[in-house]
mmCIF file of C-alpha atoms in Angstrom:
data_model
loop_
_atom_site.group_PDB
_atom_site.id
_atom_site.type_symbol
_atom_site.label_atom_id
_atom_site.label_comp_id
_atom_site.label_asym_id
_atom_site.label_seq_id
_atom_site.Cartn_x
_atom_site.Cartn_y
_atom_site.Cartn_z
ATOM 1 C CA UNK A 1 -126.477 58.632 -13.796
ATOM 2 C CA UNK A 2 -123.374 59.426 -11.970
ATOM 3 C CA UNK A 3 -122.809 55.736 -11.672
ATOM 4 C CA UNK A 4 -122.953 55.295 -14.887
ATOM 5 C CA UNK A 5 -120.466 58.196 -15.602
ATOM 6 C CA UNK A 6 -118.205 56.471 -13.226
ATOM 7 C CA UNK A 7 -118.063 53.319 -14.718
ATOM 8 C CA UNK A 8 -117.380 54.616 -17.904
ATOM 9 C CA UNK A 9 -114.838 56.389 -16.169
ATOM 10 C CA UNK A 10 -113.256 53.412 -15.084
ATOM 11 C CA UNK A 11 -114.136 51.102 -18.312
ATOM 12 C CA UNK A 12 -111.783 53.870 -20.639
ATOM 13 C CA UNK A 13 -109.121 54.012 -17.830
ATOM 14 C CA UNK A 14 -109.051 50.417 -18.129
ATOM 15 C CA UNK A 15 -108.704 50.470 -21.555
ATOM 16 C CA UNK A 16 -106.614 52.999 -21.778
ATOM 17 C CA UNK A 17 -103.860 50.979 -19.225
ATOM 18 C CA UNK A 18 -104.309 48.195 -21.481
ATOM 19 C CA UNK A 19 -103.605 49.693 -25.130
ATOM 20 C CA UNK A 20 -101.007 51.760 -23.666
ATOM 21 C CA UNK A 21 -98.573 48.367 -23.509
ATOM 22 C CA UNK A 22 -99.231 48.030 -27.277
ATOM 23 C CA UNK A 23 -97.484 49.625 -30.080
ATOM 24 C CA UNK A 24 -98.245 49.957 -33.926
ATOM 25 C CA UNK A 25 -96.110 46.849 -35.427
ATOM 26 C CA UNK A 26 -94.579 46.938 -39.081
ATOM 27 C CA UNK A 27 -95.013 43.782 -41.564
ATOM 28 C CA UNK A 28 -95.247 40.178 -40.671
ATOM 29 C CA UNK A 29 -92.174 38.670 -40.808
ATOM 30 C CA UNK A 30 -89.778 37.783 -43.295
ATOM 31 C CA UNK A 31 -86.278 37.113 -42.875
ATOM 32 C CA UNK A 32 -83.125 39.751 -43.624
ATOM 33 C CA UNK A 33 -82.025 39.626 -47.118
ATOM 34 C CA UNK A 34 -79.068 41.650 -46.947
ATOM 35 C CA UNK A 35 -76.711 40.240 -44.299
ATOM 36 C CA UNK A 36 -73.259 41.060 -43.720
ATOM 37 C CA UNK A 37 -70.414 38.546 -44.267
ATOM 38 C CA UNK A 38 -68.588 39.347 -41.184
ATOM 39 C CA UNK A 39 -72.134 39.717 -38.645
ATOM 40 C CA UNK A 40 -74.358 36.924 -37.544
ATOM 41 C CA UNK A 41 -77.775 37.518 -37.786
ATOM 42 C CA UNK A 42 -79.692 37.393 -34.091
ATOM 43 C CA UNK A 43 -83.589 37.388 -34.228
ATOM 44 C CA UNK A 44 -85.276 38.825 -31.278
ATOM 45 C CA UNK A 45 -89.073 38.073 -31.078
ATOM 46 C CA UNK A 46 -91.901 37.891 -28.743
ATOM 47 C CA UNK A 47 -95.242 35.739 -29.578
ATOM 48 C CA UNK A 48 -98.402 37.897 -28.920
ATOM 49 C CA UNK A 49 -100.328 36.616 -25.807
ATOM 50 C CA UNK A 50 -103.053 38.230 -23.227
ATOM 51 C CA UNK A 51 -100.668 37.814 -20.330
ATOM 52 C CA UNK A 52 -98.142 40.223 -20.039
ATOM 53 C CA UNK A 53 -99.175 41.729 -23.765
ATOM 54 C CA UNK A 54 -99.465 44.977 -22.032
ATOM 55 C CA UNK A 55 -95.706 44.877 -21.318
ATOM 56 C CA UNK A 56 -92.801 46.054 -23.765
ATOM 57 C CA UNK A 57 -89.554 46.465 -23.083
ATOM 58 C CA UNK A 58 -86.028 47.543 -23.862
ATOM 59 C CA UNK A 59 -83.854 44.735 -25.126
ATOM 60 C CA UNK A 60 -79.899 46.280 -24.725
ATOM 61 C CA UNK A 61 -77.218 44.435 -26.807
ATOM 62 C CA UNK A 62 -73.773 44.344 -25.033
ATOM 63 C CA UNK A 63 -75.646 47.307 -22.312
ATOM 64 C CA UNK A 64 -76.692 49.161 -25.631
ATOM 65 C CA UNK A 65 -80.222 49.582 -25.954
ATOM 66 C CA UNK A 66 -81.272 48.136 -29.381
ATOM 67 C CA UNK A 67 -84.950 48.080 -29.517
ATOM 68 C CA UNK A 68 -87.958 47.496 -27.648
ATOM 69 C CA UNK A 69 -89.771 44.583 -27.944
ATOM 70 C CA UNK A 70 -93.529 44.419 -27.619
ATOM 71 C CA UNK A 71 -95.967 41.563 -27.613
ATOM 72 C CA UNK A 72 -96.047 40.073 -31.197
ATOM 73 C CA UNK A 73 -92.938 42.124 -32.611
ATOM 74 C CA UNK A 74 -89.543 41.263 -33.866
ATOM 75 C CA UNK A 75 -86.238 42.731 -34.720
ATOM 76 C CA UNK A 76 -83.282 41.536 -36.401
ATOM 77 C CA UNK A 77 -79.930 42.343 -35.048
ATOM 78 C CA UNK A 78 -76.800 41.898 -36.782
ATOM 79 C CA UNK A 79 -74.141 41.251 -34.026
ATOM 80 C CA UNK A 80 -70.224 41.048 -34.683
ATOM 81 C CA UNK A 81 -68.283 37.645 -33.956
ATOM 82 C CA UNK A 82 -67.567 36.923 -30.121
ATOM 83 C CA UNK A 83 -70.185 36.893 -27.104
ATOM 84 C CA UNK A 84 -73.257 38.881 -27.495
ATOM 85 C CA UNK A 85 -74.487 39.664 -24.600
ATOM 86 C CA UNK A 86 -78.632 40.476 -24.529
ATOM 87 C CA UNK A 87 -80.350 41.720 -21.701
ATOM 88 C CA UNK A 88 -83.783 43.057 -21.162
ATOM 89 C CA UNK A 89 -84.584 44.932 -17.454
ATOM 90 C CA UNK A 90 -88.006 45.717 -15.833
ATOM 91 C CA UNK A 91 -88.250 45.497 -12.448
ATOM 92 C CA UNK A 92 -85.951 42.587 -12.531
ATOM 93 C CA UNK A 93 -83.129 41.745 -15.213
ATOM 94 C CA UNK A 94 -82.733 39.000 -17.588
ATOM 95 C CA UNK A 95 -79.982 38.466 -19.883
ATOM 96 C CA UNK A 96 -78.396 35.764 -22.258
ATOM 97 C CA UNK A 97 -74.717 35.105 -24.358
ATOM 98 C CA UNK A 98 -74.503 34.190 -27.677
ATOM 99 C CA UNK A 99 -71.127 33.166 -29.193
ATOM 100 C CA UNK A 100 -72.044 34.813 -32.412
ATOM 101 C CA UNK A 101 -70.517 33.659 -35.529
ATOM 102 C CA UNK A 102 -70.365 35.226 -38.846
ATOM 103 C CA UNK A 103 -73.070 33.747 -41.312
ATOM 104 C CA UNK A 104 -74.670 32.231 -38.344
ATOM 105 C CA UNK A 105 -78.188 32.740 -37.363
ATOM 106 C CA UNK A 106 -79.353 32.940 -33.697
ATOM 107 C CA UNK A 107 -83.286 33.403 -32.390
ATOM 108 C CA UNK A 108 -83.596 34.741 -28.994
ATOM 109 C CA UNK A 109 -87.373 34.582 -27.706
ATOM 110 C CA UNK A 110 -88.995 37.076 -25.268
ATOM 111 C CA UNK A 111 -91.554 36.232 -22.988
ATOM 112 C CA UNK A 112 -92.912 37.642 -19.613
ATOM 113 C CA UNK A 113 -93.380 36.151 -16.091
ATOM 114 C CA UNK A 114 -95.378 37.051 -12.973
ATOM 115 C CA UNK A 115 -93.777 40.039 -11.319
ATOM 116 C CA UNK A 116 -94.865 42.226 -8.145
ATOM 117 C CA UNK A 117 -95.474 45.337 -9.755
ATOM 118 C CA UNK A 118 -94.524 44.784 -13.541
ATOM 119 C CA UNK A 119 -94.503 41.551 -15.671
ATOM 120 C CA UNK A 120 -90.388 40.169 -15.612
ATOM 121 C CA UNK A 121 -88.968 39.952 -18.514
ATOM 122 C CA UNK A 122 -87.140 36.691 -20.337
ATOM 123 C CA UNK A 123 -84.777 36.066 -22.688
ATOM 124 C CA UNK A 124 -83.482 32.593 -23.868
ATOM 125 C CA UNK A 125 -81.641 31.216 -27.042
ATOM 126 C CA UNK A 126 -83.838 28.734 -28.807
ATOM 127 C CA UNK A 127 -82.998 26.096 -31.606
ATOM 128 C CA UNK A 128 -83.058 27.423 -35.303
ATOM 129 C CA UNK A 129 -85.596 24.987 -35.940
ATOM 130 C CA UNK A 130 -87.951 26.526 -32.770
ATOM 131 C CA UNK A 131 -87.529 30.287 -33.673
ATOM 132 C CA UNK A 132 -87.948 30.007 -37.372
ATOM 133 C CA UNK A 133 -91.164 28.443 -36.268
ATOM 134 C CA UNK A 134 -92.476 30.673 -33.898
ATOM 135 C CA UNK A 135 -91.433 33.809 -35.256
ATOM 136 C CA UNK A 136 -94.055 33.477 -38.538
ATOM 137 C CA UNK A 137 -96.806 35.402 -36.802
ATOM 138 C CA UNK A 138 -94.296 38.219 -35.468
ATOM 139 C CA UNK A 139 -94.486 41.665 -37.060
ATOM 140 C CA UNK A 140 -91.657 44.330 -37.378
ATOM 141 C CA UNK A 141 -90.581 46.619 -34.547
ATOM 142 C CA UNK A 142 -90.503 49.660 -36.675
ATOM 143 C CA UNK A 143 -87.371 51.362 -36.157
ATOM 144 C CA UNK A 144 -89.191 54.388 -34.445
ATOM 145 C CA UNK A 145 -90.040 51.921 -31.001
ATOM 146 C CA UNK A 146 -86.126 51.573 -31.426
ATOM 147 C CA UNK A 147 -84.016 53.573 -29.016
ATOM 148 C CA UNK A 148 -82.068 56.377 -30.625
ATOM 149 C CA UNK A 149 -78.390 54.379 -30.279
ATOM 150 C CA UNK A 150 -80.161 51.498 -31.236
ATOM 151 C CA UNK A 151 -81.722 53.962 -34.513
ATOM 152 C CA UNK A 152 -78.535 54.567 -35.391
ATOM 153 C CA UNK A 153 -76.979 51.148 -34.568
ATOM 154 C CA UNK A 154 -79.692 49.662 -36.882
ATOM 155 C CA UNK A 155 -79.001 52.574 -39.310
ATOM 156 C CA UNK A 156 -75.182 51.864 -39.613
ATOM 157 C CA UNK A 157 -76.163 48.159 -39.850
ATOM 158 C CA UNK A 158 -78.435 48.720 -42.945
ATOM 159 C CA UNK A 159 -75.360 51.509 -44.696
ATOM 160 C CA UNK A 160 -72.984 48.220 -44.064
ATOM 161 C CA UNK A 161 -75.838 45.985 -45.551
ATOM 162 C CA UNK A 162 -76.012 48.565 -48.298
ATOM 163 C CA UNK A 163 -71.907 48.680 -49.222
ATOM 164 C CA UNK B 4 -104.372 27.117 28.356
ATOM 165 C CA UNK B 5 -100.388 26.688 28.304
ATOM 166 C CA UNK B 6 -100.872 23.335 25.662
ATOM 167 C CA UNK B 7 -102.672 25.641 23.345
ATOM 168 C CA UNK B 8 -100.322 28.078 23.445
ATOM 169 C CA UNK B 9 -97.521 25.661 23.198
ATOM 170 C CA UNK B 10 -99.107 23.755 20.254
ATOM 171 C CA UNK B 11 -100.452 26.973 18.706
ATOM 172 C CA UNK B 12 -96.336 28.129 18.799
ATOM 173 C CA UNK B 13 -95.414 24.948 16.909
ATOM 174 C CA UNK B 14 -98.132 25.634 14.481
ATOM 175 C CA UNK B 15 -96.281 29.209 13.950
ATOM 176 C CA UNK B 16 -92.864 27.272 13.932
ATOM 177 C CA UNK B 17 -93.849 25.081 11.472
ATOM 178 C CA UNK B 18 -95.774 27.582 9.330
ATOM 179 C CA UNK B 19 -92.362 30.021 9.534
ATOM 180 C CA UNK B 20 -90.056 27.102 8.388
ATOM 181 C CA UNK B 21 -92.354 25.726 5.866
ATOM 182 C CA UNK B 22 -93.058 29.459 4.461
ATOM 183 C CA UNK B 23 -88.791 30.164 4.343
ATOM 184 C CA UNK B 24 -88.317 27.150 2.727
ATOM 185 C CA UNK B 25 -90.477 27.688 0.110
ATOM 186 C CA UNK B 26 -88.892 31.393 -0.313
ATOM 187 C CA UNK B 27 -85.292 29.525 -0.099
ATOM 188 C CA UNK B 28 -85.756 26.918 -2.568
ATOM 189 C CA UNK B 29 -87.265 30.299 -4.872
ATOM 190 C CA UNK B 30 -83.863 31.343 -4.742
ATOM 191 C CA UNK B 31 -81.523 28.893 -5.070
ATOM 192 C CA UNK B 32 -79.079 27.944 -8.195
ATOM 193 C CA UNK B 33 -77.908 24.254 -8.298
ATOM 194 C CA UNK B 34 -75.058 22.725 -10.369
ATOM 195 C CA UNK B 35 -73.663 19.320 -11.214
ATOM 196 C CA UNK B 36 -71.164 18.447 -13.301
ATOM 197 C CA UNK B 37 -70.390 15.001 -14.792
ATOM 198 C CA UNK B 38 -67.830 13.232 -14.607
ATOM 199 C CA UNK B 39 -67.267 12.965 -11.246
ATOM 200 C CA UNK B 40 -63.447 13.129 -11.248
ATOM 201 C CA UNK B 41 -62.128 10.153 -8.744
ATOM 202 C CA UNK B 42 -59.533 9.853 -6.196
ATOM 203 C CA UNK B 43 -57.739 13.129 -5.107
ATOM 204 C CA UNK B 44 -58.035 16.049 -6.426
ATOM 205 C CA UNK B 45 -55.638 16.281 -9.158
ATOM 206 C CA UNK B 46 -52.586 18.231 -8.868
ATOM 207 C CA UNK B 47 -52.105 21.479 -11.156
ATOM 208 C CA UNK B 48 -50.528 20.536 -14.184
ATOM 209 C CA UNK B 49 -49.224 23.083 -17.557
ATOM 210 C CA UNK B 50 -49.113 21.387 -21.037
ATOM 211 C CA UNK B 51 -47.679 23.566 -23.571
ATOM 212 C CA UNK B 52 -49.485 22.687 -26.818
ATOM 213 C CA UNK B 53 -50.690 24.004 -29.991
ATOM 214 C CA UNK B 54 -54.026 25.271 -29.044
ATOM 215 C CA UNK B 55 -56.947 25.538 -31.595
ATOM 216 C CA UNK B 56 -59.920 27.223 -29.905
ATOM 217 C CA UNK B 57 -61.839 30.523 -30.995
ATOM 218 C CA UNK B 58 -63.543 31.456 -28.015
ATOM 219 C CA UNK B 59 -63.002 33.489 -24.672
ATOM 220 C CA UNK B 60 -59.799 32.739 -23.036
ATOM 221 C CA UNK B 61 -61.082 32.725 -19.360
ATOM 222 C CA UNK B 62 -63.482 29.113 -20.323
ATOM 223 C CA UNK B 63 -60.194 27.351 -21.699
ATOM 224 C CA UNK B 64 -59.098 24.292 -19.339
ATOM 225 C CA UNK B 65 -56.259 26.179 -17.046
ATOM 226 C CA UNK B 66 -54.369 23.106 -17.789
ATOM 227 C CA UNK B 67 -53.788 24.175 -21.326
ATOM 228 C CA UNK B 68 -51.360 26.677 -22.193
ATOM 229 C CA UNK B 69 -50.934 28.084 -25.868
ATOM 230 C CA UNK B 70 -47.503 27.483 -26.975
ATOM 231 C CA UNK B 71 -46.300 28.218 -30.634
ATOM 232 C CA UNK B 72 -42.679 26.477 -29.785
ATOM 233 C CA UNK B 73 -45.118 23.612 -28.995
ATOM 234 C CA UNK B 74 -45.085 20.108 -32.138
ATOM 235 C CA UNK B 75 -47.633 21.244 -34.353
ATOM 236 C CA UNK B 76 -48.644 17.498 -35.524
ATOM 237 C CA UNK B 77 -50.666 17.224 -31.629
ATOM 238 C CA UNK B 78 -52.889 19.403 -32.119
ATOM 239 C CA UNK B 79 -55.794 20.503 -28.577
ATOM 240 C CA UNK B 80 -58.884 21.039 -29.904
ATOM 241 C CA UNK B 81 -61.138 22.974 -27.492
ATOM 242 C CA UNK B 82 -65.081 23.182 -28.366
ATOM 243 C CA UNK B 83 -68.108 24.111 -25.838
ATOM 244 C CA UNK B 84 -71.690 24.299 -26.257
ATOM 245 C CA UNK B 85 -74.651 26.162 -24.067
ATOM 246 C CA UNK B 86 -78.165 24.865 -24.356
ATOM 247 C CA UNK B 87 -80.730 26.646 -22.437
ATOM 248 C CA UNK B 88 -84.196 25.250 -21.151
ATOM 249 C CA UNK B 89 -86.609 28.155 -19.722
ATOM 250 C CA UNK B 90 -89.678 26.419 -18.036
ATOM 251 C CA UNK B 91 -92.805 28.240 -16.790
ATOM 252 C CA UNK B 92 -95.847 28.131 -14.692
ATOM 253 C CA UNK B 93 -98.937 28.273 -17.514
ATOM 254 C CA UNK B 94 -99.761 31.653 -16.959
ATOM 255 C CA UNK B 95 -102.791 30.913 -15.961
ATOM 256 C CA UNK B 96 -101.911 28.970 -12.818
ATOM 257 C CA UNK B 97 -99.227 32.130 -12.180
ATOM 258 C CA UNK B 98 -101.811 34.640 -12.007
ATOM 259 C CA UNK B 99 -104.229 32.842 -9.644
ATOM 260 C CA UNK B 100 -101.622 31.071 -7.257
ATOM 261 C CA UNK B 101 -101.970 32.706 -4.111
ATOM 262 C CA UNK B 102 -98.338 31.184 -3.102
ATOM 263 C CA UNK B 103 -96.948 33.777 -5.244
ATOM 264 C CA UNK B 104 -97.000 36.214 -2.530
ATOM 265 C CA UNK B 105 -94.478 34.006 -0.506
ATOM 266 C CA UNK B 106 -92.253 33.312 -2.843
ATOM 267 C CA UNK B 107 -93.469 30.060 -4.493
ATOM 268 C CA UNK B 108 -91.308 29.382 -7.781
ATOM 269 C CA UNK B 109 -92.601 30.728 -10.875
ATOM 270 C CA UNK B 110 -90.514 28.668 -13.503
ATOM 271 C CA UNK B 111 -87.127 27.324 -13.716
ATOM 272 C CA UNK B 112 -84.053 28.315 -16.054
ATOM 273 C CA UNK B 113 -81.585 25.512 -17.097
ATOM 274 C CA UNK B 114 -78.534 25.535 -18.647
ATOM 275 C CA UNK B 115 -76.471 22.782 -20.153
ATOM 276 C CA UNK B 116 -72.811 23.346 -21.103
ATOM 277 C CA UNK B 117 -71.128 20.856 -22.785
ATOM 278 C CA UNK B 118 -67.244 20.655 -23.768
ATOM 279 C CA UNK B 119 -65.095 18.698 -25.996
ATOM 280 C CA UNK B 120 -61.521 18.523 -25.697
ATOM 281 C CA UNK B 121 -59.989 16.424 -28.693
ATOM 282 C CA UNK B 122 -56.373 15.756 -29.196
ATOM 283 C CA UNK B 123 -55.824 15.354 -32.580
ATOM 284 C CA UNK B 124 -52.728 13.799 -34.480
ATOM 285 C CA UNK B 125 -53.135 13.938 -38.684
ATOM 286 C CA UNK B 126 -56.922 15.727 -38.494
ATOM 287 C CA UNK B 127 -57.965 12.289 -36.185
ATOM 288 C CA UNK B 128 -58.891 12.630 -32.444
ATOM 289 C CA UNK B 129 -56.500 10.077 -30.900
ATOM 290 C CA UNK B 130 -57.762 11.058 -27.303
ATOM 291 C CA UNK B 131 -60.774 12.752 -25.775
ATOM 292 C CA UNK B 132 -62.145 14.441 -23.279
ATOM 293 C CA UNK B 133 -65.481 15.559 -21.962
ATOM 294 C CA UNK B 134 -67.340 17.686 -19.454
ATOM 295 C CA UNK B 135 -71.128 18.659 -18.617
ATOM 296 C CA UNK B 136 -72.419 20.690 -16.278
ATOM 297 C CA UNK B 137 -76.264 21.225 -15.704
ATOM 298 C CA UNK B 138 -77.007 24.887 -13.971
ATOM 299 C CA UNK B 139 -80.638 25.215 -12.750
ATOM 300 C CA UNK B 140 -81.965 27.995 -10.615
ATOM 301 C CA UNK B 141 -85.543 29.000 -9.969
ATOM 302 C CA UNK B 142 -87.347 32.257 -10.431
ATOM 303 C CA UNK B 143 -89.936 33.828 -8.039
ATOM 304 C CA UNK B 144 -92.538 36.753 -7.899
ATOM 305 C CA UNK B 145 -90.173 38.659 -6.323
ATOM 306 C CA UNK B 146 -86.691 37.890 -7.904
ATOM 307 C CA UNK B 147 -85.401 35.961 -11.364
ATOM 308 C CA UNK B 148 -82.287 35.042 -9.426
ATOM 309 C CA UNK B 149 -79.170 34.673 -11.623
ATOM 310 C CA UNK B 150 -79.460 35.512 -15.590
ATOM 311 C CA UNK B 151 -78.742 32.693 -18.228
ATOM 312 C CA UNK B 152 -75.694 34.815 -18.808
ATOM 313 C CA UNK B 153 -74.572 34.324 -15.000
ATOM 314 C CA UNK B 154 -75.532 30.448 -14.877
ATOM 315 C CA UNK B 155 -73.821 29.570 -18.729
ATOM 316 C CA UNK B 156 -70.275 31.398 -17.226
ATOM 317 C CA UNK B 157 -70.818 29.227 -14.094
ATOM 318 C CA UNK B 158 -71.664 26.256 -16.035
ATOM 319 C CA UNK B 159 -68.629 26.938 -18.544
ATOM 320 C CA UNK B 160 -66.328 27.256 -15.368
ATOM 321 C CA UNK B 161 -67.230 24.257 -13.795
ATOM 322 C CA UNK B 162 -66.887 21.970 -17.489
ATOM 323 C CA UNK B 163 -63.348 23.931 -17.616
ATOM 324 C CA UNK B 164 -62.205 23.019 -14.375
ATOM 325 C CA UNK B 165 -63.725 19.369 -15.072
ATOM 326 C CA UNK B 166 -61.916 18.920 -17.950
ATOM 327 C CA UNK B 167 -58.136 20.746 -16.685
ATOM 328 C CA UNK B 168 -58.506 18.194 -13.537
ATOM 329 C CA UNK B 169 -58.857 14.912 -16.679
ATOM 330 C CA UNK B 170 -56.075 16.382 -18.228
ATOM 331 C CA UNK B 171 -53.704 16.481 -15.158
ATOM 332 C CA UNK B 172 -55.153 13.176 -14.367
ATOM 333 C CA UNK B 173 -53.814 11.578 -17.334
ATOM 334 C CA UNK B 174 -50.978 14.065 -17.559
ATOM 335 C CA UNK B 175 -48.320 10.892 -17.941
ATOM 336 C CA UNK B 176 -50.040 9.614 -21.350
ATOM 337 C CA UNK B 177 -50.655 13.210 -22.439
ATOM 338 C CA UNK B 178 -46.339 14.567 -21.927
ATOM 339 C CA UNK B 179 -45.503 10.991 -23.331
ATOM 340 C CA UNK B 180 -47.310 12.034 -26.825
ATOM 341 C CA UNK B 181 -46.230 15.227 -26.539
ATOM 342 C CA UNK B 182 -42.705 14.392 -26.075
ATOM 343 C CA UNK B 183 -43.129 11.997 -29.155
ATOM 344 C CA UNK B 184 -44.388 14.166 -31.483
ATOM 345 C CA UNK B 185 -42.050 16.909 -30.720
ATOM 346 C CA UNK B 186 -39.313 17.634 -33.594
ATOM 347 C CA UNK B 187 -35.755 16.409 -32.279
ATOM 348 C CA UNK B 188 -32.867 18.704 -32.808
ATOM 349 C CA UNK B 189 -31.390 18.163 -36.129
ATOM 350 C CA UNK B 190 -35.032 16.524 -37.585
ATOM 351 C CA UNK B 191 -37.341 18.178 -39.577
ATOM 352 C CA UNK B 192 -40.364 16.755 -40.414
ATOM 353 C CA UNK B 193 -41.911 13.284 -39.440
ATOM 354 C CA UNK B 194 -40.419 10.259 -40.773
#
């Protein structure tokens, strides 16, 4: 009987590990209506997959944390002209440049790698024709897995958007 | 007794250098640019010239300096481009490869800058220049090695420095049209 207790045991801390990677996502996606003339539009998504799906993290734009991105979510990003730098850290780093220009649109796909203790993380610029592809089956990060500067980054984005 | 030892040491030896290796190559970043520029290294060189190029200062070709005082009708055209490759073990293989553990590469990260430099007379490119530089580095278990941001501001160096070393290479040709297009005192305008 105890065995069975501890097994159980085990079988719900197991699960438990696992669902605690995953995070409630918002609508499949569909791309940003309102974009502002002077931004280019970066998409930041991550296909869903069993390896490494139990690992989000926190992808910082210019060393500002934006958003975090989980396995099967996307966010858009509206980035002013020049280089956009993205980086993503777990326990190693990975970052990428975009020359952003205004009216331009950029797709930046996550994925994650073998790491010692935690999954590492990687970004890389893809071609249009790639990301607008892949990113079909991605759902919304809802802007409560963002980080609070990136809340109000995204926030301000969507007032500009607005006026 | 003493050859076992002895070849049991070079077993060790071998296993050492074969397992560093392996944890080197995980590490390592390698470049090559294209062309190869010939002879000796070109000297330094300035060209004052109208400049048109929108991006970060520190990729332009040294050889290149922005002057407004400069004939507008030869016109340097600076463009660049950054294509990134990001190749992986299937994760499959990654999670069962037992070579992980000393520092067998995971996956590889390439990037490919390209740049243009086009001198341009009336909106046509009557001379051109080009640069490419591959940057490839390999990730392991352990470390990711340099970011993409790291390798594309190596790669953009490198296709800078490529391209300022043409330029001073064919520095003669270049002053000799910029000496011709250049308004004479007293002229206005082209005739």
């Amino acid at each position: 009987m105890s065995r069975i207790n501890r097994a159980s045991k085990f079988f719900v801390l197991c699960a438990t590990m696992l669902v605690s990677g995953c995070a409630t996502l918002g609508p499949v996606y569909t791309p940003a209506t309102s974009v502002p003339a002077d931004k280019a539009t970066v998409y930041v998504y991550r296909e869903s997959g069993i390896f490494g799906g139990a690992v989000a993290y926190t992808v910082s734009a210019n060393g500002v944390p934006i958003s975090t991105l989980p396995a099967g979510g996307y966010f858009t990003y509206f980035a002013s002209p020049g280089e956009v730098e993205l980086s993503a850290k777990t326990e190693a780093k990975t970052s990428v440049t975009i020359d952003a220009h205004a009216g331009e649109t950029y797709y930046v796909k996550g994925t994650v790698g073998i790491g010692f203790f935690v999954g590492h993380p990687h970004l890389v610029i893809v071609p249009k024709e790639v990301g607008e592809k892949e990113i079909v089956t991605c759902k919304l990060v809802p802007p409560s897995n963002s980080t609070k500067s990136g809340q109000l980054e995204l926030r301000r984005q969507s007032h500009i958007a607005r006026s | 007794m003493s050859t076992v030892l002895t070849s049991l040491g070079w077993t060790v030896w071998a296993a050492c250098f074969l397992l560093a290796s392996i944890e080197l190559m995980g590490c390592a970043t390698t470049t090559a640019v294209t062309p190869k520029l010939v002879g000796q290294e070109a000297p330094a060189c300035k060209l004052h010239a109208t400049i048109v190029y929108d991006g970060n200062p520190d990729y332009l070709p040294g050889a290149l300096i922005s002057d407004p005082d400069a004939a507008e009708k030869l016109i340097f055209r600076y463009t660049y481009r950054a294509d990134y490759g990001l190749k992986q073990l299937p994760s499959a293989v990654q999670l069962v490869n037992p070579l992980n553990f000393v520092g067998f590469p995971t996956g590889t990260n390439t990037v490919v800058v390209t740049g243009n430099l086009d001198v341009m007379r009336r909106s046509s490119a009557i001379r051109s220049y080009a640069a490419a530089a591959s940057v490839t580095r390999a990730g392991t278990m352990f470390s990711e090695g340099e970011t993409f941001t790291a390798m594309r501001r190596r790669g953009l160096m490198l296709v800078r420095d490529n391209i300022s070393g043409q330029l001073c290479q064919d520095r003669l040709a270049l002053e000799k049209l910029l000496e011709n297009t250049s308004p004479q005192p007293g002229q206005d305008g082209e005739h």
